[in-house]
Amino acid sequence: MLRPLDTKTILDSVAKTRRCVIVDEGWRSGSISAEIGMRIAEEAFFELDAPLRRVCSREAPIPYAAHLEDACLPQVSTIVAVARELVRPS
């Protein structure tokens, strides 16, 4: 559940950057990132110059071992790669 969610700040950021990468440690299916992305699509679609992107956990139960947990959760390198894709000239 996302309460409170500062939608205005999110939409202001989209209007400023014209792009959006949503990072979520949950799975893509039924995730908080899906809700945030939908709100952006409904309220700021025409502000976007690139598709919405999500970086989420792998669709598997999070393992206990630290090295396997790191393999499942979003990592900085993946987040940076997705962000760079959005600003790369076409």
mmCIF file of N, CA and C in Angstrom:
data_model
loop_
_atom_site.group_PDB
_atom_site.id
_atom_site.type_symbol
_atom_site.label_atom_id
_atom_site.label_comp_id
_atom_site.label_asym_id
_atom_site.label_seq_id
_atom_site.Cartn_x
_atom_site.Cartn_y
_atom_site.Cartn_z
ATOM 1 N N MET A 1 0.838 -1.172 0.000
ATOM 2 C CA MET A 1 0.000 0.000 0.000
ATOM 3 C C MET A 1 0.889 1.244 0.000
ATOM 4 N N LEU A 2 0.488 2.220 -0.767
ATOM 5 C CA LEU A 2 1.246 3.460 -0.891
ATOM 6 C C LEU A 2 0.472 4.631 -0.309
ATOM 7 N N ARG A 3 0.522 4.754 0.976
ATOM 8 C CA ARG A 3 -0.129 5.894 1.609
ATOM 9 C C ARG A 3 0.747 6.400 2.715
ATOM 10 N N PRO A 4 1.123 7.612 2.725
ATOM 11 C CA PRO A 4 0.879 8.608 1.674
ATOM 12 C C PRO A 4 1.885 8.442 0.529
ATOM 13 N N LEU A 5 1.472 8.797 -0.659
ATOM 14 C CA LEU A 5 2.343 8.818 -1.832
ATOM 15 C C LEU A 5 2.370 10.244 -2.352
ATOM 16 N N ASP A 6 3.551 10.811 -2.444
ATOM 17 C CA ASP A 6 3.691 12.190 -2.897
ATOM 18 C C ASP A 6 3.686 12.229 -4.429
ATOM 19 N N THR A 7 2.506 12.069 -4.992
ATOM 20 C CA THR A 7 2.353 12.017 -6.444
ATOM 21 C C THR A 7 2.820 13.308 -7.103
ATOM 22 N N LYS A 8 2.577 14.424 -6.479
ATOM 23 C CA LYS A 8 2.977 15.710 -7.059
ATOM 24 C C LYS A 8 4.491 15.761 -7.275
ATOM 25 N N THR A 9 5.267 15.317 -6.311
ATOM 26 C CA THR A 9 6.726 15.321 -6.455
ATOM 27 C C THR A 9 7.163 14.396 -7.588
ATOM 28 N N ILE A 10 6.531 13.237 -7.688
ATOM 29 C CA ILE A 10 6.855 12.307 -8.773
ATOM 30 C C ILE A 10 6.551 12.942 -10.125
ATOM 31 N N LEU A 11 5.371 13.527 -10.260
ATOM 32 C CA LEU A 11 4.985 14.140 -11.532
ATOM 33 C C LEU A 11 5.845 15.350 -11.859
ATOM 34 N N ASP A 12 6.243 16.119 -10.854
ATOM 35 C CA ASP A 12 7.156 17.249 -11.082
ATOM 36 C C ASP A 12 8.502 16.755 -11.612
ATOM 37 N N SER A 13 8.984 15.642 -11.071
ATOM 38 C CA SER A 13 10.247 15.072 -11.529
ATOM 39 C C SER A 13 10.146 14.607 -12.978
ATOM 40 N N VAL A 14 9.037 13.950 -13.323
ATOM 41 C CA VAL A 14 8.833 13.505 -14.697
ATOM 42 C C VAL A 14 8.780 14.704 -15.635
ATOM 43 N N ALA A 15 8.091 15.757 -15.228
ATOM 44 C CA ALA A 15 8.005 16.960 -16.060
ATOM 45 C C ALA A 15 9.379 17.598 -16.260
ATOM 46 N N LYS A 16 10.218 17.534 -15.240
ATOM 47 C CA LYS A 16 11.558 18.145 -15.317
ATOM 48 C C LYS A 16 12.506 17.313 -16.179
ATOM 49 N N THR A 17 12.539 15.992 -15.960
ATOM 50 C CA THR A 17 13.516 15.145 -16.657
ATOM 51 C C THR A 17 12.966 14.538 -17.942
ATOM 52 N N ARG A 18 11.632 14.449 -18.039
ATOM 53 C CA ARG A 18 10.935 13.868 -19.170
ATOM 54 C C ARG A 18 11.208 12.375 -19.336
ATOM 55 N N ARG A 19 11.701 11.757 -18.243
ATOM 56 C CA ARG A 19 12.004 10.332 -18.213
ATOM 57 C C ARG A 19 11.700 9.783 -16.834
ATOM 58 N N CYS A 20 11.622 8.424 -16.738
ATOM 59 C CA CYS A 20 11.357 7.837 -15.435
ATOM 60 C C CYS A 20 11.876 6.406 -15.366
ATOM 61 N N VAL A 21 12.684 6.145 -14.350
ATOM 62 C CA VAL A 21 13.105 4.794 -14.000
ATOM 63 C C VAL A 21 12.601 4.553 -12.582
ATOM 64 N N ILE A 22 11.815 3.503 -12.407
ATOM 65 C CA ILE A 22 11.273 3.158 -11.104
ATOM 66 C C ILE A 22 12.017 1.929 -10.604
ATOM 67 N N VAL A 23 12.614 2.027 -9.427
ATOM 68 C CA VAL A 23 13.362 0.916 -8.832
ATOM 69 C C VAL A 23 12.551 0.363 -7.677
ATOM 70 N N ASP A 24 12.395 -0.959 -7.681
ATOM 71 C CA ASP A 24 11.560 -1.608 -6.676
ATOM 72 C C ASP A 24 12.181 -2.951 -6.326
ATOM 73 N N GLU A 25 12.332 -3.225 -5.031
ATOM 74 C CA GLU A 25 12.863 -4.522 -4.612
ATOM 75 C C GLU A 25 11.814 -5.629 -4.679
ATOM 76 N N GLY A 26 10.594 -5.276 -5.010
ATOM 77 C CA GLY A 26 9.551 -6.288 -5.184
ATOM 78 C C GLY A 26 9.555 -6.833 -6.599
ATOM 79 N N TRP A 27 8.722 -7.853 -6.839
ATOM 80 C CA TRP A 27 8.589 -8.415 -8.178
ATOM 81 C C TRP A 27 7.844 -7.442 -9.075
ATOM 82 N N ARG A 28 8.053 -7.563 -10.388
ATOM 83 C CA ARG A 28 7.373 -6.691 -11.351
ATOM 84 C C ARG A 28 5.858 -6.887 -11.288
ATOM 85 N N SER A 29 5.423 -8.139 -11.196
ATOM 86 C CA SER A 29 3.985 -8.419 -11.218
ATOM 87 C C SER A 29 3.344 -7.982 -9.902
ATOM 88 N N GLY A 30 2.384 -7.104 -10.018
ATOM 89 C CA GLY A 30 1.662 -6.620 -8.842
ATOM 90 C C GLY A 30 2.496 -5.768 -7.912
ATOM 91 N N SER A 31 3.501 -5.111 -8.432
ATOM 92 C CA SER A 31 4.433 -4.372 -7.580
ATOM 93 C C SER A 31 4.004 -2.922 -7.363
ATOM 94 N N ILE A 32 4.651 -2.312 -6.417
ATOM 95 C CA ILE A 32 4.452 -0.883 -6.176
ATOM 96 C C ILE A 32 4.895 -0.085 -7.403
ATOM 97 N N SER A 33 5.944 -0.558 -8.072
ATOM 98 C CA SER A 33 6.423 0.143 -9.269
ATOM 99 C C SER A 33 5.351 0.158 -10.359
ATOM 100 N N ALA A 34 4.540 -0.893 -10.441
ATOM 101 C CA ALA A 34 3.456 -0.921 -11.422
ATOM 102 C C ALA A 34 2.421 0.158 -11.111
ATOM 103 N N GLU A 35 2.116 0.324 -9.839
ATOM 104 C CA GLU A 35 1.155 1.362 -9.440
ATOM 105 C C GLU A 35 1.702 2.754 -9.726
ATOM 106 N N ILE A 36 2.951 2.994 -9.372
ATOM 107 C CA ILE A 36 3.556 4.308 -9.633
ATOM 108 C C ILE A 36 3.607 4.569 -11.135
ATOM 109 N N GLY A 37 4.009 3.566 -11.900
ATOM 110 C CA GLY A 37 4.080 3.715 -13.354
ATOM 111 C C GLY A 37 2.720 4.023 -13.962
ATOM 112 N N MET A 38 1.683 3.365 -13.467
ATOM 113 C CA MET A 38 0.339 3.619 -13.979
ATOM 114 C C MET A 38 -0.115 5.033 -13.667
ATOM 115 N N ARG A 39 0.199 5.500 -12.471
ATOM 116 C CA ARG A 39 -0.167 6.880 -12.130
ATOM 117 C C ARG A 39 0.552 7.874 -13.049
ATOM 118 N N ILE A 40 1.802 7.611 -13.349
ATOM 119 C CA ILE A 40 2.545 8.484 -14.268
ATOM 120 C C ILE A 40 1.919 8.413 -15.662
ATOM 121 N N ALA A 41 1.597 7.204 -16.116
ATOM 122 C CA ALA A 41 0.983 7.052 -17.430
ATOM 123 C C ALA A 41 -0.347 7.789 -17.521
ATOM 124 N N GLU A 42 -1.135 7.728 -16.454
ATOM 125 C CA GLU A 42 -2.442 8.388 -16.450
ATOM 126 C C GLU A 42 -2.334 9.907 -16.366
ATOM 127 N N GLU A 43 -1.346 10.403 -15.634
ATOM 128 C CA GLU A 43 -1.316 11.831 -15.334
ATOM 129 C C GLU A 43 -0.200 12.612 -16.019
ATOM 130 N N ALA A 44 0.791 11.933 -16.600
ATOM 131 C CA ALA A 44 1.918 12.663 -17.182
ATOM 132 C C ALA A 44 2.448 11.995 -18.450
ATOM 133 N N PHE A 45 1.621 11.216 -19.133
ATOM 134 C CA PHE A 45 2.075 10.487 -20.312
ATOM 135 C C PHE A 45 2.733 11.407 -21.342
ATOM 136 N N PHE A 46 2.133 12.540 -21.610
ATOM 137 C CA PHE A 46 2.635 13.426 -22.654
ATOM 138 C C PHE A 46 3.852 14.235 -22.214
ATOM 139 N N GLU A 47 4.237 14.113 -20.958
ATOM 140 C CA GLU A 47 5.468 14.730 -20.466
ATOM 141 C C GLU A 47 6.687 13.864 -20.784
ATOM 142 N N LEU A 48 6.471 12.594 -21.091
ATOM 143 C CA LEU A 48 7.572 11.645 -21.273
ATOM 144 C C LEU A 48 8.169 11.703 -22.678
ATOM 145 N N ASP A 49 9.510 11.674 -22.743
ATOM 146 C CA ASP A 49 10.228 11.580 -24.013
ATOM 147 C C ASP A 49 10.792 10.180 -24.228
ATOM 148 N N ALA A 50 10.567 9.282 -23.294
ATOM 149 C CA ALA A 50 11.057 7.904 -23.375
ATOM 150 C C ALA A 50 10.081 7.017 -22.613
ATOM 151 N N PRO A 51 10.094 5.730 -22.889
ATOM 152 C CA PRO A 51 9.179 4.836 -22.163
ATOM 153 C C PRO A 51 9.497 4.776 -20.676
ATOM 154 N N LEU A 52 8.480 4.521 -19.884
ATOM 155 C CA LEU A 52 8.700 4.245 -18.461
ATOM 156 C C LEU A 52 9.525 2.970 -18.355
ATOM 157 N N ARG A 53 10.447 2.924 -17.394
ATOM 158 C CA ARG A 53 11.251 1.718 -17.177
ATOM 159 C C ARG A 53 11.201 1.334 -15.715
ATOM 160 N N ARG A 54 11.218 0.027 -15.461
ATOM 161 C CA ARG A 54 11.249 -0.491 -14.093
ATOM 162 C C ARG A 54 12.448 -1.414 -13.932
ATOM 163 N N VAL A 55 13.069 -1.320 -12.780
ATOM 164 C CA VAL A 55 14.117 -2.256 -12.375
ATOM 165 C C VAL A 55 13.607 -2.904 -11.097
ATOM 166 N N CYS A 56 13.296 -4.204 -11.183
ATOM 167 C CA CYS A 56 12.691 -4.917 -10.065
ATOM 168 C C CYS A 56 13.490 -6.174 -9.743
ATOM 169 N N SER A 57 13.101 -6.816 -8.661
ATOM 170 C CA SER A 57 13.711 -8.092 -8.289
ATOM 171 C C SER A 57 13.334 -9.159 -9.297
ATOM 172 N N ARG A 58 14.129 -10.207 -9.313
ATOM 173 C CA ARG A 58 13.784 -11.356 -10.140
ATOM 174 C C ARG A 58 12.514 -11.995 -9.582
ATOM 175 N N GLU A 59 11.750 -12.619 -10.457
ATOM 176 C CA GLU A 59 10.479 -13.235 -10.064
ATOM 177 C C GLU A 59 10.743 -14.594 -9.404
ATOM 178 N N ALA A 60 11.386 -14.556 -8.268
ATOM 179 C CA ALA A 60 11.698 -15.772 -7.513
ATOM 180 C C ALA A 60 11.741 -15.401 -6.036
ATOM 181 N N PRO A 61 11.498 -16.358 -5.165
ATOM 182 C CA PRO A 61 11.625 -16.063 -3.731
ATOM 183 C C PRO A 61 13.047 -15.592 -3.409
ATOM 184 N N ILE A 62 13.163 -14.588 -2.562
ATOM 185 C CA ILE A 62 14.481 -14.058 -2.206
ATOM 186 C C ILE A 62 15.195 -15.083 -1.327
ATOM 187 N N PRO A 63 16.376 -15.531 -1.752
ATOM 188 C CA PRO A 63 17.114 -16.519 -0.962
ATOM 189 C C PRO A 63 17.748 -15.905 0.284
ATOM 190 N N TYR A 64 18.119 -16.766 1.211
ATOM 191 C CA TYR A 64 18.720 -16.314 2.462
ATOM 192 C C TYR A 64 20.188 -15.958 2.285
ATOM 193 N N ALA A 65 20.925 -16.717 1.488
ATOM 194 C CA ALA A 65 22.361 -16.474 1.314
ATOM 195 C C ALA A 65 22.581 -15.093 0.693
ATOM 196 N N ALA A 66 23.492 -14.324 1.282
ATOM 197 C CA ALA A 66 23.709 -12.930 0.870
ATOM 198 C C ALA A 66 24.074 -12.805 -0.607
ATOM 199 N N HIS A 67 24.944 -13.665 -1.108
ATOM 200 C CA HIS A 67 25.355 -13.543 -2.513
ATOM 201 C C HIS A 67 24.201 -13.867 -3.460
ATOM 202 N N LEU A 68 23.309 -14.753 -3.070
ATOM 203 C CA LEU A 68 22.136 -15.048 -3.892
ATOM 204 C C LEU A 68 21.088 -13.942 -3.785
ATOM 205 N N GLU A 69 20.977 -13.358 -2.598
ATOM 206 C CA GLU A 69 20.077 -12.220 -2.429
ATOM 207 C C GLU A 69 20.512 -11.069 -3.331
ATOM 208 N N ASP A 70 21.811 -10.806 -3.376
ATOM 209 C CA ASP A 70 22.336 -9.750 -4.249
ATOM 210 C C ASP A 70 22.024 -10.041 -5.716
ATOM 211 N N ALA A 71 22.023 -11.311 -6.082
ATOM 212 C CA ALA A 71 21.733 -11.674 -7.469
ATOM 213 C C ALA A 71 20.260 -11.449 -7.821
ATOM 214 N N CYS A 72 19.383 -11.465 -6.824
ATOM 215 C CA CYS A 72 17.952 -11.287 -7.069
ATOM 216 C C CYS A 72 17.499 -9.837 -7.029
ATOM 217 N N LEU A 73 18.096 -9.054 -6.140
ATOM 218 C CA LEU A 73 17.647 -7.671 -5.943
ATOM 219 C C LEU A 73 18.276 -6.724 -6.962
ATOM 220 N N PRO A 74 17.609 -5.617 -7.280
ATOM 221 C CA PRO A 74 18.191 -4.634 -8.193
ATOM 222 C C PRO A 74 19.538 -4.133 -7.665
ATOM 223 N N GLN A 75 20.505 -4.049 -8.556
ATOM 224 C CA GLN A 75 21.834 -3.591 -8.192
ATOM 225 C C GLN A 75 22.115 -2.255 -8.878
ATOM 226 N N VAL A 76 23.039 -1.504 -8.328
ATOM 227 C CA VAL A 76 23.375 -0.179 -8.855
ATOM 228 C C VAL A 76 23.739 -0.268 -10.335
ATOM 229 N N SER A 77 24.521 -1.262 -10.719
ATOM 230 C CA SER A 77 24.950 -1.379 -12.115
ATOM 231 C C SER A 77 23.762 -1.534 -13.067
ATOM 232 N N THR A 78 22.751 -2.278 -12.664
ATOM 233 C CA THR A 78 21.562 -2.453 -13.492
ATOM 234 C C THR A 78 20.760 -1.162 -13.572
ATOM 235 N N ILE A 79 20.611 -0.491 -12.456
ATOM 236 C CA ILE A 79 19.875 0.775 -12.426
ATOM 237 C C ILE A 79 20.558 1.802 -13.322
ATOM 238 N N VAL A 80 21.879 1.909 -13.228
ATOM 239 C CA VAL A 80 22.635 2.858 -14.049
ATOM 240 C C VAL A 80 22.499 2.512 -15.531
ATOM 241 N N ALA A 81 22.572 1.231 -15.872
ATOM 242 C CA ALA A 81 22.446 0.818 -17.276
ATOM 243 C C ALA A 81 21.094 1.205 -17.854
ATOM 244 N N VAL A 82 20.021 0.999 -17.097
ATOM 245 C CA VAL A 82 18.685 1.363 -17.569
ATOM 246 C C VAL A 82 18.559 2.875 -17.709
ATOM 247 N N ALA A 83 19.064 3.619 -16.751
ATOM 248 C CA ALA A 83 19.011 5.090 -16.833
ATOM 249 C C ALA A 83 19.777 5.587 -18.054
ATOM 250 N N ARG A 84 20.927 5.001 -18.326
ATOM 251 C CA ARG A 84 21.714 5.417 -19.502
ATOM 252 C C ARG A 84 20.989 5.113 -20.803
ATOM 253 N N GLU A 85 20.262 4.001 -20.854
ATOM 254 C CA GLU A 85 19.468 3.689 -22.044
ATOM 255 C C GLU A 85 18.458 4.788 -22.352
ATOM 256 N N LEU A 86 17.890 5.369 -21.298
ATOM 257 C CA LEU A 86 16.861 6.385 -21.493
ATOM 258 C C LEU A 86 17.410 7.716 -21.981
ATOM 259 N N VAL A 87 18.671 7.980 -21.717
ATOM 260 C CA VAL A 87 19.230 9.277 -22.136
ATOM 261 C C VAL A 87 20.129 9.149 -23.368
ATOM 262 N N ARG A 88 20.337 7.912 -23.832
ATOM 263 C CA ARG A 88 21.146 7.690 -25.033
ATOM 264 C C ARG A 88 20.429 8.260 -26.239
ATOM 265 N N PRO A 89 21.139 9.033 -27.064
ATOM 266 C CA PRO A 89 20.485 9.577 -28.270
ATOM 267 C C PRO A 89 20.044 8.456 -29.203
ATOM 268 N N SER A 90 18.900 8.651 -29.831
ATOM 269 C CA SER A 90 18.367 7.631 -30.749
ATOM 270 C C SER A 90 19.082 7.630 -32.066
#
